[in-house]
Amino acid sequence: MNSSAILLLNCPDHQGIITEVTKFITDYQGNIIYLDQYVDTIDKMLFMRIEWELDGFLIPRDKIKEYFSTLFSHRFQMEFNVYFSDVKPRMAIFVSKMSHCLYDLLARYKAGDWNVDIPCIISNHEDLRYVADQFDIPYYVWPVNKDHSNRKEVEKAEMELLRKENISFIVLARYMQIISDEMIKEYPRHIINIHHSFLPAFIGANPYRQAYERGVKIIGATCHYVTEELDAGPIIEQDVVRITHKDTPDSLRLKGRDLEKIVLSRGVTKHIERKILTYKNKTIIFG
Amino acid sequence: MNSSAILLLNCPDHQGIITEVTKFITDYQGNIIYLDQYVDTIDKMLFMRIEWELDGFLIPRDKIKEYFSTLFSHRFQMEFNVYFSDVKPRMAIFVSKMSHCLYDLLARYKAGDWNVDIPCIISNHEDLRYVADQFDIPYYVWPVNKDHSNRKEVEKAEMELLRKENISFIVLARYMQIISDEMIKEYPRHIINIHHSFLPAFIGANPYRQAYERGVKIIGATCHYVTEELDAGPIIEQDVVRITHKDTPDSLRLKGRDLEKIVLSRGVTKHIERKILTYKNKTIIFG
Amino acid sequence: MNSSAILLLNCPDHQGIITEVTKFITDYQGNIIYLDQYVDTIDKMLFMRIEWELDGFLIPRDKIKEYFSTLFSHRFQMEFNVYFSDVKPRMAIFVSKMSHCLYDLLARYKAGDWNVDIPCIISNHEDLRYVADQFDIPYYVWPVNKDHSNRKEVEKAEMELLRKENISFIVLARYMQIISDEMIKEYPRHIINIHHSFLPAFIGANPYRQAYERGVKIIGATCHYVTEELDAGPIIEQDVVRITHKDTPDSLRLKGRDLEKIVLSRGVTKHIERKILTYKNKTIIFG
Amino acid sequence: MNSSAILLLNCPDHQGIITEVTKFITDYQGNIIYLDQYVDTIDKMLFMRIEWELDGFLIPRDKIKEYFSTLFSHRFQMEFNVYFSDVKPRMAIFVSKMSHCLYDLLARYKAGDWNVDIPCIISNHEDLRYVADQFDIPYYVWPVNKDHSNRKEVEKAEMELLRKENISFIVLARYMQIISDEMIKEYPRHIINIHHSFLPAFIGANPYRQAYERGVKIIGATCHYVTEELDAGPIIEQDVVRITHKDTPDSLRLKGRDLEKIVLSRGVTKHIERKILTYKNKTIIFG
């Protein structure tokens, strides 16, 4: 497969931007293989994803960003990112004690479903080392004290590892610790969490217990980017499953696990494919 | 079709209760045509619905309640209700300005789907009188002042009508007013509301606007019994529909309408069929 | 609201078509308010929907089709249609004996949800005249003999009415008769049917009975355009609902009704909004 | 946890059977911890699942079957099976080349979600040996010739292994070979398959290609027991996911995988929990 460039942009909507951008790529002999755009008619914003083959494109790949910036960025108040399909993102996974999301992620990785590298798994517990071992992925444990007194040191060590491994984004696969603001700032819109409820219902701890107490007839799971405010970041994907009065907190936990792993993996897929734009506190997900 | 008796009961769970109750009915020549029970293993409570044909049953229908009370109620700390299939419940509908739920309810009623009478529709606006007229159902309007200063009088008039019409339960079909505690006390677990969100998310006003602001990927609707606390009563039924970043508050409103009417009508169906038991703040829904 | 032009096109995909078309509209001062396109990478076909305001557009509305044809149609082997938002399509409804879909369509129509006129309802039975009367819509009955011996005459009369009323598309709202090839040819991709199964499962008569016999755990409904082959036309919309072993053919029929009416109305909505393109035996549905 | 006995029965429905059976267990001091029954009012059949604690039950476990047979079986034309919660079923997995279902099954097994043993994985290809190795489960390969000339020998070898390992049921985790009638007879209603379509739509090969060609808007997966007729056995579980015109056969395959693995695992869970009764060509699934 040929390498391609992926451009994700957003800017205030004006007539002609789509024409200009597609003309630019076509004029310099880029073969467009994907184009999708969306206009937010309330905020009057344009969002766009274009992908074109690098083969034969007259502008060298390391100049694309500069040219695009010069020609369009200021003129249209455009924010944009360029990615290349042959540059694999590097993903770190954080886990605590539950294996279902981790297995789901690693099974896809091992099957070659994703254009991604996973150089490390990080945890506050030893429990899931055997899973990492099964897949031959280095597993790092930094236990957090009960009083959280060593959290700063732990985060420092984690950050060093993330930098050393050149990690591009983080997946919290039922990681039961709060992420510090420092780490969030280092990875803005690049930390993906799975929350085991249909957000914004049941924020915080024990959502299945909360759902049981409230007597809902449907439970959900939510994949979102982590921001400073707990469980309040941009939502990437949600799904639900029907329950009945017969369900207990335990059976909800079991049913919820299937939701959690599928919803998380769908979100991670979209992120790896560069199909997510964030704007304000929301996501635009291209198809 | 023969008339039948429907018994809904709940009590602390003990071995043998199901045996005793079914034996009682069978011994006195009642032909059981429906039996479903559920044991809440956490609260150790038994919930049961039995329906049997009155034809040939040795205990006269007006004595069933007394006999059942004498033989089982005290002994098993049982709460129960007896209904008869040939006694149609009488349903009042409250509406404001939106017609979709009202049309859905009345279309089912007119098609003969429900064993129910609808002797009146009550509103705070004239807007939907034409719908009531289409179906030849009396339409009563008591406008509520903007400052709600006349709410007591309005409720008094409404209550008089409900009593005069011998109303057994109330359906709020997108009725945009708060129901007073007095009315709730008069119809405990007998006022059915449709809330246009996936409760407990987006309680209160403008849930579609709230959903839009939060950027959820799924919206819902919730049918529940009205209790003193706003949008917090026992949930009868919920359903959801998938949305995308392309949806605006207006398109959410449109998509939500289909959810609202179907979810409300499912809840009303279960109520009319006497298939709902409430316990604590939850519902047990028999199949 | 200003009037707008809606262009639906498909053609073999070539670089630059989107640019050319959007440039054409923008150059002549059309304000584009909607643009969506989709490239079928397997068949190498481009599908596109553009909507722009007529106000200020330099080409008179009655010349748009000609200009577009001259400039693009031959050059790009393009098939296209132009619609105007201020020209209401005229919809005929065919029914037999069941009211649920008819009520659902008419409730939306009466609430003003749709930019459509409904000048007539056509049936082979008197049963639903009362519904037409409730909504003050002329109701025409042509009974079909049991041996179908008068079907030609009936269709002729129906066709005359459709022409007289200048009907642009037909909705079969649980109409239990086969539509003749002549009528299909007169309204190609303009007759919308609701089939009460998840097609292509359970084609033909009694799909709920078939679903019951097969023991499926989910039932569905399918809205599709009618073609010469029974239940085999392009699918517009489908949806499903979960069932259990407790369901009987009768309860399936009841549950299915809610699906049928919602799925049919969703399909009709998309058709009225000019958001459907058909290609081969499939639909492209714009968002 | 205490051991319990699980009784699954079906018989023609008569008044009093539930009373008799529950009384029998209670009289001999069995503590009932689960009771669910269902009456098929069309076929007039009763289906029942009862579970009671063995601790304190007066009839020895190896006599339960005999007593039950003597007291009820002939009298009520009852078919029944007794299982014990402390007897783990032994499950064999058959695979070909795709890993997603296998990983899903083994991740649950390894996490201890299931009361089951998995002593062997059987395949016609070497491809998935690495997965078996990751989980330390013996992996047996018997390649089938292209002309299927050695199928009899292969099946003979497989049957020997199944007997040697005392296998109680078989899971076909995307095993792309036909199972012989001999094996089906040896494991009646005990071979669980996942078919990658919403049966009975798209029976046979390449269902995703078929779904693509037909232009459906929803795809599904079906977990069913294998019978002599291809893809026609009793359905245990189904689920669906929404697709659009943008989906290709490849993207359907990807989306389908998540369905397949979840639907298969749900079916296997119900089988392991002894919550499935089959009757005619259908399943009764207890909650």
Short mmCIF file of N, CA, C and O in Angstrom, two decimals, chain A residues 2-5 20-33 50-60 64, chain C residues 15-16:
data_model
loop_
_atom_site.label_atom_id
_atom_site.label_comp_id
_atom_site.label_asym_id
_atom_site.label_seq_id
_atom_site.Cartn_x
_atom_site.Cartn_y
_atom_site.Cartn_z
N ASN A 2 0.47 2.21 -0.80
CA ASN A 2 1.21 3.46 -0.86
C ASN A 2 0.99 4.28 0.41
O ASN A 2 -0.04 4.19 1.05
N SER A 3 1.98 5.11 0.68
CA SER A 3 1.85 6.02 1.81
C SER A 3 0.94 7.18 1.42
O SER A 3 0.88 7.57 0.25
N SER A 4 0.26 7.69 2.41
CA SER A 4 -0.61 8.83 2.14
C SER A 4 -0.47 9.88 3.24
O SER A 4 0.03 9.59 4.34
N ALA A 5 -0.88 11.09 2.90
CA ALA A 5 -0.92 12.17 3.88
C ALA A 5 -2.37 12.37 4.32
O ALA A 5 -3.30 12.24 3.51
N GLU A 20 -10.72 25.44 -2.56
CA GLU A 20 -9.30 25.84 -2.52
C GLU A 20 -8.40 24.69 -2.09
O GLU A 20 -7.36 24.43 -2.69
N VAL A 21 -8.81 24.03 -1.03
CA VAL A 21 -7.95 22.99 -0.47
C VAL A 21 -7.86 21.79 -1.42
O VAL A 21 -6.77 21.27 -1.69
N THR A 22 -8.99 21.37 -1.96
CA THR A 22 -8.93 20.21 -2.86
C THR A 22 -8.19 20.59 -4.15
O THR A 22 -7.43 19.79 -4.69
N LYS A 23 -8.37 21.83 -4.60
CA LYS A 23 -7.67 22.29 -5.81
C LYS A 23 -6.16 22.29 -5.58
O LYS A 23 -5.39 21.85 -6.44
N PHE A 24 -5.76 22.74 -4.42
CA PHE A 24 -4.34 22.77 -4.07
C PHE A 24 -3.72 21.38 -4.17
O PHE A 24 -2.67 21.18 -4.80
N ILE A 25 -4.40 20.42 -3.60
CA ILE A 25 -3.85 19.06 -3.61
C ILE A 25 -3.86 18.49 -5.02
O ILE A 25 -2.88 17.89 -5.47
N THR A 26 -4.95 18.70 -5.72
CA THR A 26 -5.06 18.16 -7.08
C THR A 26 -4.07 18.84 -8.03
O THR A 26 -3.43 18.18 -8.86
N ASP A 27 -3.93 20.17 -7.89
CA ASP A 27 -3.01 20.91 -8.77
C ASP A 27 -1.58 20.38 -8.67
O ASP A 27 -0.85 20.34 -9.65
N TYR A 28 -1.19 19.98 -7.46
CA TYR A 28 0.17 19.48 -7.28
C TYR A 28 0.22 17.96 -7.33
O TYR A 28 1.10 17.33 -6.77
N GLN A 29 -0.78 17.42 -8.04
CA GLN A 29 -0.78 16.01 -8.43
C GLN A 29 -0.92 15.01 -7.28
O GLN A 29 -0.41 13.89 -7.35
N GLY A 30 -1.62 15.47 -6.25
CA GLY A 30 -1.98 14.53 -5.18
C GLY A 30 -3.28 13.83 -5.55
O GLY A 30 -4.25 14.49 -5.95
N ASN A 31 -3.30 12.52 -5.41
CA ASN A 31 -4.51 11.76 -5.72
C ASN A 31 -5.33 11.60 -4.45
O ASN A 31 -4.96 10.83 -3.54
N ILE A 32 -6.45 12.33 -4.38
CA ILE A 32 -7.27 12.32 -3.15
C ILE A 32 -8.00 10.98 -3.04
O ILE A 32 -8.71 10.57 -3.96
N ILE A 33 -7.82 10.28 -1.92
CA ILE A 33 -8.48 8.98 -1.76
C ILE A 33 -9.56 9.02 -0.67
O ILE A 33 -10.28 8.07 -0.46
N ILE A 50 -8.94 15.18 4.77
CA ILE A 50 -8.57 14.80 3.40
C ILE A 50 -7.37 13.87 3.47
O ILE A 50 -6.44 14.10 4.27
N GLU A 51 -7.41 12.86 2.65
CA GLU A 51 -6.27 11.95 2.58
C GLU A 51 -5.89 11.81 1.11
O GLU A 51 -6.75 11.65 0.25
N TRP A 52 -4.60 11.94 0.82
CA TRP A 52 -4.16 11.78 -0.57
C TRP A 52 -2.83 11.03 -0.63
O TRP A 52 -2.07 11.02 0.34
N GLU A 53 -2.61 10.40 -1.76
CA GLU A 53 -1.40 9.59 -1.92
C GLU A 53 -0.17 10.47 -2.06
O GLU A 53 -0.18 11.47 -2.79
N LEU A 54 0.89 10.08 -1.35
CA LEU A 54 2.13 10.86 -1.41
C LEU A 54 2.87 10.61 -2.71
O LEU A 54 3.60 11.48 -3.20
N ASP A 55 2.66 9.44 -3.26
CA ASP A 55 3.33 9.06 -4.50
C ASP A 55 2.94 10.03 -5.62
O ASP A 55 1.77 10.13 -5.99
N GLY A 56 3.92 10.76 -6.15
CA GLY A 56 3.65 11.68 -7.24
C GLY A 56 3.27 13.09 -6.80
O GLY A 56 3.21 14.01 -7.62
N PHE A 57 3.04 13.26 -5.50
CA PHE A 57 2.67 14.59 -5.00
C PHE A 57 3.92 15.48 -5.10
O PHE A 57 5.00 15.09 -4.65
N LEU A 58 3.77 16.66 -5.67
CA LEU A 58 4.93 17.46 -6.01
C LEU A 58 5.61 18.12 -4.80
O LEU A 58 6.78 18.50 -4.87
N ILE A 59 4.87 18.24 -3.71
CA ILE A 59 5.45 18.88 -2.52
C ILE A 59 6.04 17.79 -1.62
O ILE A 59 5.34 16.84 -1.27
N PRO A 60 7.32 17.90 -1.24
CA PRO A 60 7.92 16.86 -0.39
C PRO A 60 7.20 16.78 0.95
O PRO A 60 6.72 17.80 1.47
N ILE A 64 5.07 19.78 3.46
CA ILE A 64 3.61 19.93 3.34
C ILE A 64 3.05 20.84 4.42
O ILE A 64 2.28 21.76 4.16
N GLN C 15 -10.73 12.99 -10.16
CA GLN C 15 -10.21 14.10 -9.38
C GLN C 15 -10.82 15.40 -9.91
O GLN C 15 -10.93 15.61 -11.10
N GLY C 16 -11.23 16.24 -9.01
CA GLY C 16 -11.58 17.58 -9.43
C GLY C 16 -13.06 17.85 -9.63
O GLY C 16 -13.46 19.00 -9.78
#
